[in-house]
Structures are given as structure tokens and as C-alpha cells.
mmCIF file of C-alpha atoms and ligand atoms in Angstrom:
data_model
loop_
_atom_site.group_PDB
_atom_site.id
_atom_site.type_symbol
_atom_site.label_atom_id
_atom_site.label_comp_id
_atom_site.label_asym_id
_atom_site.label_seq_id
_atom_site.Cartn_x
_atom_site.Cartn_y
_atom_site.Cartn_z
ATOM 1 C CA MET V 1 15.953 -13.433 6.803
ATOM 2 C CA LYS V 2 13.238 -10.883 6.028
ATOM 3 C CA ARG V 3 14.435 -7.313 5.540
ATOM 4 C CA ARG V 4 12.601 -4.078 6.076
ATOM 5 C CA LEU V 5 11.636 -2.123 3.012
ATOM 6 C CA SER V 6 13.373 1.259 2.939
ATOM 7 C CA LYS V 7 13.974 1.969 -0.777
ATOM 8 C CA ALA V 8 11.596 2.834 -3.573
ATOM 9 C CA ILE V 9 12.212 3.291 -7.287
ATOM 10 C CA PHE V 10 10.101 5.804 -9.212
ATOM 11 C CA PRO V 11 10.509 5.155 -12.941
ATOM 12 C CA VAL V 12 9.732 8.482 -14.627
ATOM 13 C CA ALA V 13 11.771 8.215 -17.808
ATOM 14 C CA GLY V 14 8.893 7.427 -20.192
ATOM 15 C CA LEU V 15 8.008 9.729 -23.068
ATOM 16 C CA GLY V 16 4.461 10.422 -21.885
ATOM 17 C CA THR V 17 3.188 10.526 -25.461
ATOM 18 C CA ARG V 18 -0.461 10.254 -24.446
ATOM 19 C CA PHE V 19 -0.244 13.750 -22.968
ATOM 20 C CA LEU V 20 1.391 15.508 -25.877
ATOM 21 C CA PRO V 21 1.694 18.390 -26.457
ATOM 22 C CA ALA V 22 1.790 19.111 -22.672
ATOM 23 C CA THR V 23 4.587 16.580 -22.109
ATOM 24 C CA LYS V 24 6.749 18.236 -24.752
ATOM 25 C CA SER V 25 8.072 20.437 -21.944
ATOM 26 C CA ILE V 26 6.391 19.280 -18.695
ATOM 27 C CA PRO V 27 7.106 15.855 -17.231
ATOM 28 C CA LYS V 28 3.848 13.922 -16.865
ATOM 29 C CA GLU V 29 4.586 13.456 -13.160
ATOM 30 C CA ILE V 30 4.504 17.229 -12.569
ATOM 31 C CA MET V 31 0.966 17.546 -13.872
ATOM 32 C CA THR V 32 -1.381 18.415 -11.035
ATOM 33 C CA LEU V 33 -4.406 16.780 -9.493
ATOM 34 C CA VAL V 34 -6.063 19.888 -8.051
ATOM 35 C CA ASP V 35 -2.870 21.571 -6.759
ATOM 36 C CA ARG V 36 -0.404 18.746 -6.105
ATOM 37 C CA PRO V 37 1.719 17.122 -8.788
ATOM 38 C CA LEU V 38 1.275 13.395 -9.371
ATOM 39 C CA ILE V 39 4.749 12.753 -7.997
ATOM 40 C CA GLN V 40 3.800 14.263 -4.617
ATOM 41 C CA TYR V 41 1.029 11.689 -4.167
ATOM 42 C CA ALA V 42 3.542 8.923 -4.932
ATOM 43 C CA ILE V 43 6.159 10.282 -2.520
ATOM 44 C CA ASP V 44 3.609 10.672 0.286
ATOM 45 C CA GLU V 45 2.447 7.097 -0.230
ATOM 46 C CA ALA V 46 6.028 5.813 -0.089
ATOM 47 C CA ARG V 47 6.791 7.805 3.066
ATOM 48 C CA ALA V 48 3.682 6.451 4.767
ATOM 49 C CA ALA V 49 4.951 2.935 4.024
ATOM 50 C CA GLY V 50 8.313 3.584 5.716
ATOM 51 C CA VAL V 51 10.398 4.346 2.614
ATOM 52 C CA ARG V 52 13.438 6.511 3.426
ATOM 53 C CA GLU V 53 15.414 6.386 0.162
ATOM 54 C CA PHE V 54 13.799 7.625 -3.023
ATOM 55 C CA ILE V 55 15.349 6.661 -6.347
ATOM 56 C CA PHE V 56 14.139 8.417 -9.484
ATOM 57 C CA VAL V 57 14.916 6.956 -12.888
ATOM 58 C CA THR V 58 14.724 10.012 -15.114
ATOM 59 C CA SER V 59 15.531 11.070 -18.658
ATOM 60 C CA ARG V 60 16.230 14.226 -20.631
ATOM 61 C CA GLY V 61 13.699 16.994 -20.081
ATOM 62 C CA LYS V 62 12.789 16.026 -16.509
ATOM 63 C CA SER V 63 14.646 18.783 -14.681
ATOM 64 C CA ALA V 64 11.336 20.269 -13.440
ATOM 65 C CA LEU V 65 11.055 17.152 -11.294
ATOM 66 C CA GLU V 66 14.447 17.674 -9.688
ATOM 67 C CA ASP V 67 13.627 21.331 -9.039
ATOM 68 C CA TYR V 68 10.314 20.402 -7.480
ATOM 69 C CA PHE V 69 12.025 18.564 -4.618
ATOM 70 C CA ASP V 70 14.583 21.278 -4.003
ATOM 71 C CA HIS V 71 14.228 23.774 -1.191
ATOM 72 C CA ALA V 72 12.944 27.190 -2.325
ATOM 73 C CA PRO V 73 14.508 29.661 0.148
ATOM 74 C CA GLU V 74 13.331 32.868 -1.603
ATOM 75 C CA LEU V 75 9.763 31.638 -1.850
ATOM 76 C CA GLU V 76 9.824 30.453 1.776
ATOM 77 C CA ALA V 77 11.176 33.828 2.949
ATOM 78 C CA ALA V 78 8.499 35.711 0.990
ATOM 79 C CA LEU V 79 5.702 33.588 2.478
ATOM 80 C CA ARG V 80 7.177 34.032 5.971
ATOM 81 C CA ARG V 81 7.341 37.818 5.535
ATOM 82 C CA ALA V 82 3.739 37.849 4.357
ATOM 83 C CA GLY V 83 2.661 35.754 7.373
ATOM 84 C CA LYS V 84 1.288 33.016 5.101
ATOM 85 C CA THR V 85 2.129 30.227 7.523
ATOM 86 C CA GLU V 86 -0.264 27.646 6.133
ATOM 87 C CA LEU V 87 1.134 27.977 2.609
ATOM 88 C CA LEU V 88 4.634 27.920 4.045
ATOM 89 C CA GLU V 89 3.923 24.581 5.724
ATOM 90 C CA THR V 90 2.455 23.202 2.473
ATOM 91 C CA LEU V 91 5.588 24.260 0.655
ATOM 92 C CA LYS V 92 7.965 22.857 3.266
ATOM 93 C CA ALA V 93 6.193 19.483 3.169
ATOM 94 C CA THR V 94 7.535 19.048 -0.381
ATOM 95 C CA ASN V 95 11.176 19.436 0.674
ATOM 96 C CA MET V 96 13.269 16.279 0.697
ATOM 97 C CA GLU V 97 16.080 15.875 3.156
ATOM 98 C CA SER V 98 19.601 15.992 1.711
ATOM 99 C CA GLY V 99 20.781 12.583 0.586
ATOM 100 C CA ALA V 100 17.321 10.991 0.685
ATOM 101 C CA ILE V 101 16.761 11.331 -3.025
ATOM 102 C CA ALA V 102 18.836 10.029 -5.918
ATOM 103 C CA TYR V 103 18.464 10.486 -9.658
ATOM 104 C CA ILE V 104 19.619 7.917 -12.180
ATOM 105 C CA ARG V 105 19.422 8.402 -15.924
ATOM 106 C CA GLN V 106 17.834 6.010 -18.355
ATOM 107 C CA HIS V 107 19.390 7.138 -21.599
ATOM 108 C CA ARG V 108 16.773 5.637 -23.882
ATOM 109 C CA PRO V 109 13.196 4.608 -23.040
ATOM 110 C CA MET V 110 13.812 0.855 -23.263
ATOM 111 C CA GLY V 111 10.875 -0.193 -21.133
ATOM 112 C CA LEU V 112 9.860 -0.321 -17.494
ATOM 113 C CA GLY V 113 12.049 -3.353 -16.760
ATOM 114 C CA HIS V 114 15.063 -1.530 -18.117
ATOM 115 C CA ALA V 115 14.223 1.593 -16.060
ATOM 116 C CA VAL V 116 14.095 -0.490 -12.873
ATOM 117 C CA TRP V 117 17.353 -2.242 -13.819
ATOM 118 C CA CYS V 118 19.043 1.165 -14.147
ATOM 119 C CA ALA V 119 18.669 1.542 -10.339
ATOM 120 C CA ARG V 120 20.346 -1.804 -9.522
ATOM 121 C CA ARG V 121 23.466 -0.373 -7.861
ATOM 122 C CA LEU V 122 21.469 1.873 -5.566
ATOM 123 C CA VAL V 123 19.161 -0.944 -4.569
ATOM 124 C CA GLY V 124 21.934 -3.445 -3.863
ATOM 125 C CA ASP V 125 20.957 -6.581 -1.980
ATOM 126 C CA GLU V 126 17.716 -5.275 -0.499
ATOM 127 C CA PRO V 127 14.013 -5.548 -1.202
ATOM 128 C CA PHE V 128 12.649 -2.468 -2.956
ATOM 129 C CA ALA V 129 9.345 -0.932 -3.963
ATOM 130 C CA VAL V 130 8.518 0.248 -7.468
ATOM 131 C CA ILE V 131 5.902 2.985 -7.714
ATOM 132 C CA LEU V 132 4.497 4.228 -11.013
ATOM 133 C CA PRO V 133 3.364 7.760 -10.189
ATOM 134 C CA ASP V 134 0.750 7.841 -12.938
ATOM 135 C CA ASP V 135 -1.254 5.234 -11.024
ATOM 136 C CA VAL V 136 -2.791 7.312 -8.247
ATOM 137 C CA ILE V 137 -4.516 5.304 -5.529
ATOM 138 C CA ASP V 138 -7.084 6.836 -3.221
ATOM 139 C CA ALA V 139 -7.155 4.674 -0.097
ATOM 140 C CA GLU V 140 -7.770 5.017 3.617
ATOM 141 C CA THR V 141 -4.564 3.078 4.337
ATOM 142 C CA PRO V 142 -2.077 3.996 1.590
ATOM 143 C CA CYS V 143 -1.700 1.140 -0.899
ATOM 144 C CA LEU V 144 2.043 0.587 -0.405
ATOM 145 C CA LYS V 145 1.575 0.443 3.375
ATOM 146 C CA GLN V 146 -1.006 -2.312 2.910
ATOM 147 C CA MET V 147 1.513 -4.130 0.709
ATOM 148 C CA VAL V 148 4.332 -3.751 3.250
ATOM 149 C CA GLU V 149 2.156 -5.540 5.798
ATOM 150 C CA ALA V 150 1.608 -8.375 3.304
ATOM 151 C CA PHE V 151 5.342 -8.420 2.522
ATOM 152 C CA GLU V 152 6.214 -8.742 6.199
ATOM 153 C CA GLU V 153 3.919 -11.746 6.340
ATOM 154 C CA THR V 154 5.184 -13.547 3.213
ATOM 155 C CA GLY V 155 8.690 -12.200 2.506
ATOM 156 C CA GLY V 156 7.855 -12.754 -1.165
ATOM 157 C CA ASN V 157 7.486 -10.481 -4.180
ATOM 158 C CA ILE V 158 4.172 -8.647 -4.083
ATOM 159 C CA VAL V 159 2.364 -7.004 -6.979
ATOM 160 C CA ALA V 160 -0.714 -4.826 -6.484
ATOM 161 C CA ALA V 161 -3.716 -6.239 -8.293
ATOM 162 C CA MET V 162 -7.315 -5.293 -8.994
ATOM 163 C CA GLU V 163 -10.294 -6.862 -10.730
ATOM 164 C CA VAL V 164 -11.009 -5.421 -14.187
ATOM 165 C CA PRO V 165 -13.935 -6.131 -16.517
ATOM 166 C CA PRO V 166 -13.163 -9.057 -18.910
ATOM 167 C CA ALA V 167 -13.280 -6.656 -21.878
ATOM 168 C CA ARG V 168 -10.360 -4.682 -20.352
ATOM 169 C CA THR V 169 -7.939 -7.530 -19.545
ATOM 170 C CA SER V 170 -6.023 -7.045 -22.813
ATOM 171 C CA ALA V 171 -4.801 -3.653 -21.536
ATOM 172 C CA TYR V 172 -2.999 -5.056 -18.460
ATOM 173 C CA GLY V 173 -0.605 -7.658 -17.111
ATOM 174 C CA ILE V 174 -2.947 -10.423 -15.872
ATOM 175 C CA LEU V 175 -2.324 -12.933 -13.086
ATOM 176 C CA ASP V 176 -2.792 -16.670 -13.467
ATOM 177 C CA ILE V 177 -4.083 -17.612 -10.016
ATOM 178 C CA ALA V 178 -2.804 -20.739 -8.233
ATOM 179 C CA GLU V 179 -4.554 -20.130 -4.924
ATOM 180 C CA ASP V 180 -6.776 -17.279 -3.816
ATOM 181 C CA ARG V 181 -6.313 -16.351 -0.162
ATOM 182 C CA ASP V 182 -7.965 -12.965 -0.494
ATOM 183 C CA PRO V 183 -6.411 -10.368 -0.268
ATOM 184 C CA LEU V 184 -3.236 -12.372 -1.079
ATOM 185 C CA VAL V 185 -3.197 -14.471 -4.235
ATOM 186 C CA ALA V 186 -0.525 -17.082 -4.968
ATOM 187 C CA VAL V 187 0.229 -16.934 -8.678
ATOM 188 C CA ARG V 188 1.443 -19.527 -11.142
ATOM 189 C CA GLY V 189 1.967 -17.115 -14.019
ATOM 190 C CA MET V 190 1.585 -13.621 -15.356
ATOM 191 C CA VAL V 191 0.647 -12.682 -18.925
ATOM 192 C CA GLU V 192 1.289 -9.244 -20.388
ATOM 193 C CA LYS V 193 -1.705 -7.869 -22.323
ATOM 194 C CA PRO V 194 -3.369 -11.205 -23.221
ATOM 195 C CA ALA V 195 -5.340 -11.352 -26.489
ATOM 196 C CA PRO V 196 -9.090 -10.872 -25.912
ATOM 197 C CA GLY V 197 -10.696 -14.036 -24.602
ATOM 198 C CA THR V 198 -7.415 -15.650 -23.497
ATOM 199 C CA ALA V 199 -6.839 -14.008 -20.096
ATOM 200 C CA PRO V 200 -6.239 -16.533 -17.282
ATOM 201 C CA SER V 201 -8.236 -14.353 -14.833
ATOM 202 C CA ASN V 202 -9.501 -10.784 -14.566
ATOM 203 C CA LEU V 203 -6.997 -9.830 -11.884
ATOM 204 C CA ALA V 204 -4.813 -7.075 -13.340
ATOM 205 C CA VAL V 205 -1.430 -5.854 -12.118
ATOM 206 C CA ILE V 206 -1.153 -2.111 -11.491
ATOM 207 C CA GLY V 207 1.735 0.221 -10.692
ATOM 208 C CA ARG V 208 2.851 -0.830 -7.203
ATOM 209 C CA TYR V 209 5.368 -3.582 -6.535
ATOM 210 C CA ILE V 210 7.510 -4.835 -3.673
ATOM 211 C CA LEU V 211 10.322 -6.852 -5.181
ATOM 212 C CA THR V 212 13.237 -8.916 -3.927
ATOM 213 C CA PRO V 213 16.815 -8.557 -5.270
ATOM 214 C CA ALA V 214 16.257 -11.764 -7.306
ATOM 215 C CA ILE V 215 14.215 -9.642 -9.743
ATOM 216 C CA MET V 216 17.305 -7.515 -10.504
ATOM 217 C CA GLY V 217 19.153 -10.747 -11.278
ATOM 218 C CA HIS V 218 16.468 -11.717 -13.810
ATOM 219 C CA LEU V 219 16.553 -8.231 -15.352
ATOM 220 C CA ASN V 220 20.322 -8.587 -15.715
ATOM 221 C CA ARG V 221 19.915 -11.830 -17.655
ATOM 222 C CA ILE V 222 17.010 -10.554 -19.776
ATOM 223 C CA LYS V 223 19.029 -7.459 -20.607
ATOM 224 C CA GLY V 224 21.839 -9.628 -21.930
ATOM 225 C CA GLY V 225 19.536 -11.347 -24.415
ATOM 226 C CA ALA V 226 16.869 -8.906 -25.538
ATOM 227 C CA GLY V 227 17.101 -6.300 -28.289
ATOM 228 C CA GLY V 228 13.822 -4.431 -27.750
ATOM 229 C CA GLU V 229 11.996 -3.174 -24.652
ATOM 230 C CA ILE V 230 12.727 -4.895 -21.382
ATOM 231 C CA GLN V 231 9.564 -5.682 -19.460
ATOM 232 C CA LEU V 232 9.348 -5.892 -15.703
ATOM 233 C CA THR V 233 6.612 -8.490 -16.203
ATOM 234 C CA ASP V 234 9.111 -10.860 -17.863
ATOM 235 C CA ALA V 235 11.465 -10.698 -14.878
ATOM 236 C CA ILE V 236 8.593 -11.353 -12.460
ATOM 237 C CA ALA V 237 7.382 -14.228 -14.659
ATOM 238 C CA ARG V 238 10.848 -15.817 -14.414
ATOM 239 C CA GLU V 239 10.757 -15.554 -10.645
ATOM 240 C CA ILE V 240 7.354 -17.261 -10.627
ATOM 241 C CA GLU V 241 8.772 -20.097 -12.750
ATOM 242 C CA GLU V 242 11.904 -20.522 -10.650
ATOM 243 C CA THR V 243 10.647 -20.068 -7.094
ATOM 244 C CA GLY V 244 6.901 -19.355 -7.138
ATOM 245 C CA ASN V 245 7.682 -16.635 -4.606
ATOM 246 C CA VAL V 246 5.289 -14.050 -6.119
ATOM 247 C CA TYR V 247 1.922 -12.932 -4.797
ATOM 248 C CA GLY V 248 -0.821 -10.715 -6.094
ATOM 249 C CA PHE V 249 -2.334 -8.398 -3.509
ATOM 250 C CA ARG V 250 -5.863 -7.019 -3.770
ATOM 251 C CA PHE V 251 -5.457 -3.586 -2.233
ATOM 252 C CA ARG V 252 -8.289 -1.694 -0.619
ATOM 253 C CA GLY V 253 -8.794 1.592 -2.459
ATOM 254 C CA ARG V 254 -9.537 3.124 -5.822
ATOM 255 C CA ARG V 255 -6.945 3.418 -8.541
ATOM 256 C CA TYR V 256 -6.933 6.155 -11.166
ATOM 257 C CA ASP V 257 -4.974 5.689 -14.364
ATOM 258 C CA CYS V 258 -3.541 9.187 -14.595
ATOM 259 C CA GLY V 259 -1.355 8.109 -17.527
ATOM 260 C CA SER V 260 -4.512 8.310 -19.649
ATOM 261 C CA LYS V 261 -6.552 11.427 -20.290
ATOM 262 C CA ALA V 262 -9.867 9.876 -19.220
ATOM 263 C CA GLY V 263 -8.324 8.568 -15.976
ATOM 264 C CA PHE V 264 -6.711 11.916 -15.244
ATOM 265 C CA LEU V 265 -10.039 13.734 -15.651
ATOM 266 C CA GLN V 266 -11.807 11.207 -13.401
ATOM 267 C CA ALA V 267 -9.141 11.642 -10.722
ATOM 268 C CA THR V 268 -9.413 15.418 -10.972
ATOM 269 C CA VAL V 269 -13.156 15.234 -10.331
ATOM 270 C CA ALA V 270 -12.763 12.751 -7.433
ATOM 271 C CA PHE V 271 -9.955 14.651 -5.701
ATOM 272 C CA GLY V 272 -11.637 18.016 -6.320
ATOM 273 C CA LEU V 273 -14.893 16.802 -4.767
ATOM 274 C CA ALA V 274 -13.012 15.355 -1.772
ATOM 275 C CA ARG V 275 -11.455 18.707 -0.870
ATOM 276 C CA ALA V 276 -13.147 20.542 1.989
ATOM 277 C CA ASP V 277 -12.221 23.942 0.524
ATOM 278 C CA LEU V 278 -13.403 23.231 -3.027
ATOM 279 C CA GLY V 279 -15.758 20.261 -2.904
ATOM 280 C CA PRO V 280 -19.118 21.981 -2.209
ATOM 281 C CA GLU V 281 -18.676 24.643 -4.911
ATOM 282 C CA PHE V 282 -17.346 22.078 -7.386
ATOM 283 C CA TRP V 283 -20.290 19.774 -6.659
ATOM 284 C CA ASP V 284 -22.809 22.571 -7.366
ATOM 285 C CA TYR V 285 -21.020 23.301 -10.615
ATOM 286 C CA LEU V 286 -21.036 19.639 -11.700
ATOM 287 C CA VAL V 287 -24.731 19.242 -10.885
ATOM 288 C CA GLU V 288 -25.539 22.352 -12.924
ATOM 289 C CA MET V 289 -23.346 21.166 -15.780
ATOM 290 C CA VAL V 290 -24.969 17.728 -15.880
ATOM 291 C CA ALA V 291 -28.453 19.274 -15.799
ATOM 292 C CA MET V 292 -27.548 21.585 -18.694
ATOM 293 C CA ARG V 293 -26.151 18.709 -20.745
ATOM 294 C CA ARG V 294 -29.248 16.606 -20.069
ATOM 295 C CA ALA V 295 -31.565 19.465 -21.063
ATOM 296 C CA ALA V 296 -29.634 19.993 -24.299
ATOM 297 C CA GLN V 297 -29.935 16.320 -25.337
HETATM 298 P P1 LIG H 301 3.933 4.174 -19.670
HETATM 299 O O1 LIG H 301 3.567 2.872 -20.280
HETATM 300 O O2 LIG H 301 2.827 4.964 -19.054
HETATM 301 O O3 LIG H 301 4.690 5.040 -20.766
HETATM 302 O O4 LIG H 301 5.070 3.898 -18.602
HETATM 303 P P2 LIG H 301 4.965 6.590 -20.785
HETATM 304 O O5 LIG H 301 6.093 6.827 -21.708
HETATM 305 O O6 LIG H 301 5.113 7.144 -19.401
HETATM 306 O O7 LIG H 301 3.619 7.218 -21.379
HETATM 307 P P3 LIG H 301 2.938 7.072 -22.838
HETATM 308 O O8 LIG H 301 2.383 5.674 -22.885
HETATM 309 O O9 LIG H 301 3.938 7.358 -23.894
HETATM 310 O O10 LIG H 301 1.856 8.118 -22.775
HETATM 311 C C1 LIG H 301 4.770 3.449 -17.296
HETATM 312 C C2 LIG H 301 5.811 4.011 -16.335
HETATM 313 O O11 LIG H 301 7.104 3.508 -16.667
HETATM 314 C C3 LIG H 301 8.021 4.566 -16.897
HETATM 315 C C4 LIG H 301 7.145 5.780 -17.233
HETATM 316 O O12 LIG H 301 7.811 6.979 -16.926
HETATM 317 C C5 LIG H 301 5.910 5.537 -16.370
HETATM 318 O O13 LIG H 301 6.109 5.978 -15.030
HETATM 319 N N1 LIG H 301 8.947 4.180 -17.981
HETATM 320 C C6 LIG H 301 8.463 3.566 -19.090
HETATM 321 C C7 LIG H 301 10.290 4.443 -17.860
HETATM 322 O O14 LIG H 301 10.753 5.016 -16.830
HETATM 323 N N2 LIG H 301 11.130 4.078 -18.865
HETATM 324 C C8 LIG H 301 10.680 3.460 -19.984
HETATM 325 O O15 LIG H 301 11.508 3.134 -20.856
HETATM 326 C C9 LIG H 301 9.328 3.201 -20.096
#
């Protein structure tokens, strides 16, 4: 029997070393694209896909994240007194209802698979989404919502996928395609960061997944055996071997790798330009900047 997706795991326990020194005291997920933290984009996407239970896998030093989702009564009262209703609404939209959000600790950063496994008791015997907040996806229909529609059709595990240039395949998990039924792709395998020239395709997995409870079972078994990092890819690869019940999904939209500095800057430009209140001024500035750089060359 197919079950509705209502839970999402947000693994945010990584060290965020690529953004040091900022991430010495600020969780990566609190860093802002224009004026909203990365985590807000992820939460909004999950909500739009029907998610009602939000599970954060956190670590030491992430308390700013927990505070972010708390109500802020003093701030709300001050904005109300000042008649700043629009700001008040913006602020209230970040509140999470009591009991909708749970925090689980990952004591050591033992990999994404391990972080997901940490949430096993909260997930129970239900399908669940995994959202990596540092992948920000700009899409007309939010990416996870597109995936939920595909999940309702197949009932299988779904991983978001996008074409990457052949020179970039070694930076991603890459799908070995059995049958391409665009946008869904039946897969016969998945290789993590293949050596250059050995990738089975150029279809790369990015940070959105809808997974069945069987994946937790695989993580359980992998955890028993492995000493080092526990990869989510390995658990999905096992499921492909055992049941073949795994699909890639080519989403419609543009993904920004906000876990990297270059990707974060690109997203900042794209989201800044898209804003009605900032876009025109920002555009003029960029045009002037580019002209100055060109003239100086
Ligand atoms: P990354 O590979 O981006 O690692 O993790 P990171 O630690 O966040 O950043 P860098 O590479 O050191 O700069 C992908 C996602 O998996 C989570 C991260 O928080 C991020 O959302 N993760 C990774 C965990 O929750 N636990 C881990 O042990 C590893």
C-alpha cells in the first residue's frame, strides 16, 4: 500500500568546513540568501510538498537553528506597536507549530547516511524525504512537490537528478541508467564520485530524496559493519541491487550548490535579481560593475 509522505529529515550536522571561518560560530544553514536563511528555503519547499513533521539532525554549535524556529514574542510585540505589519507577517511565517519540529543529535559527523539513520525512530515505518538545505532549488513547482507526484505514481525510492558536464561527474553520485522514461529514470546502479572517465552517465544525484523504510534497514546493516563514514548512497545502492525499486527524477528548476562559495555567490545574484524590491537597482549595479571590469582589462 502506498503511503502519503508527511515527514522530512534535514541533516544539518556537518562541519561546514568550506565556509570557515564563518561556520566557526554560525551554522551554514543560517547563512542568508538575500534576507532568508538557507534553512527557510528548505522548510518552505517541504511544506509545499505536504510535509507536516520536520526532523532536524543537528550537532554541537547549531543552537542558532533551534532559536530561528522559535516564536519571538518581544520582537513581534515591538513590530506590532510600530505598525510594521508586513515585517510582522514575514516574521510569523518562520514560526513552527508546537510539536511539528524535532531535533536529534548526531554526536560525531559520521556521514550523511549516518545522519539519516539517527532519525530512524522518528521516521518509523513510513516513507520520508531527505532535504539537504545547502542545495537550493529555484523552481516554479517546488522540487520536492514534483518528486511527491512521481512518488505517488511509482511508490518507489526517488532521488533528484540533473545532467552535469562530463568533466564534473567525479564530484557527484552518478546514476547508471537502466531505462530512461524522462523525467523518471529507472536505475540499475549508483556510483559515488566516479573516477574521471568512468562515470556510467552524466546524471548526477543532488540533495533531495524520497525514501522508503527499507533504506533505514540497509543503513542499520551498513552501520553494523563499517568503521568510517556511512554513505546514504551505499544504502540506496543496496536497495537497487535487492529490489530495483529506485528511480532518478529529472526535476524542472535550477539548483544552486550553496555548500560551495561559488554556488552561494551565484545564488545570491540570482535571488537578488529576482526580487521586485531589489532587482532593478542590483541589475544596474551589476551592469556597471561588469563594464568597469571590462574597461580595466
Ligand atoms: P557536506 O558534504 O556539504 O558536508 O554535507 P558539510 O560538513 O556540511 O560541509 P563541508 O564539506 O565541510 O564544507 C552534506 C549535508 O549532509 C549533512 C550536512 O550538514 C549537509 O547538510 N551531514 C554531513 C550531516 O548531517 N552529518 C554528517 O556527518 C555529514
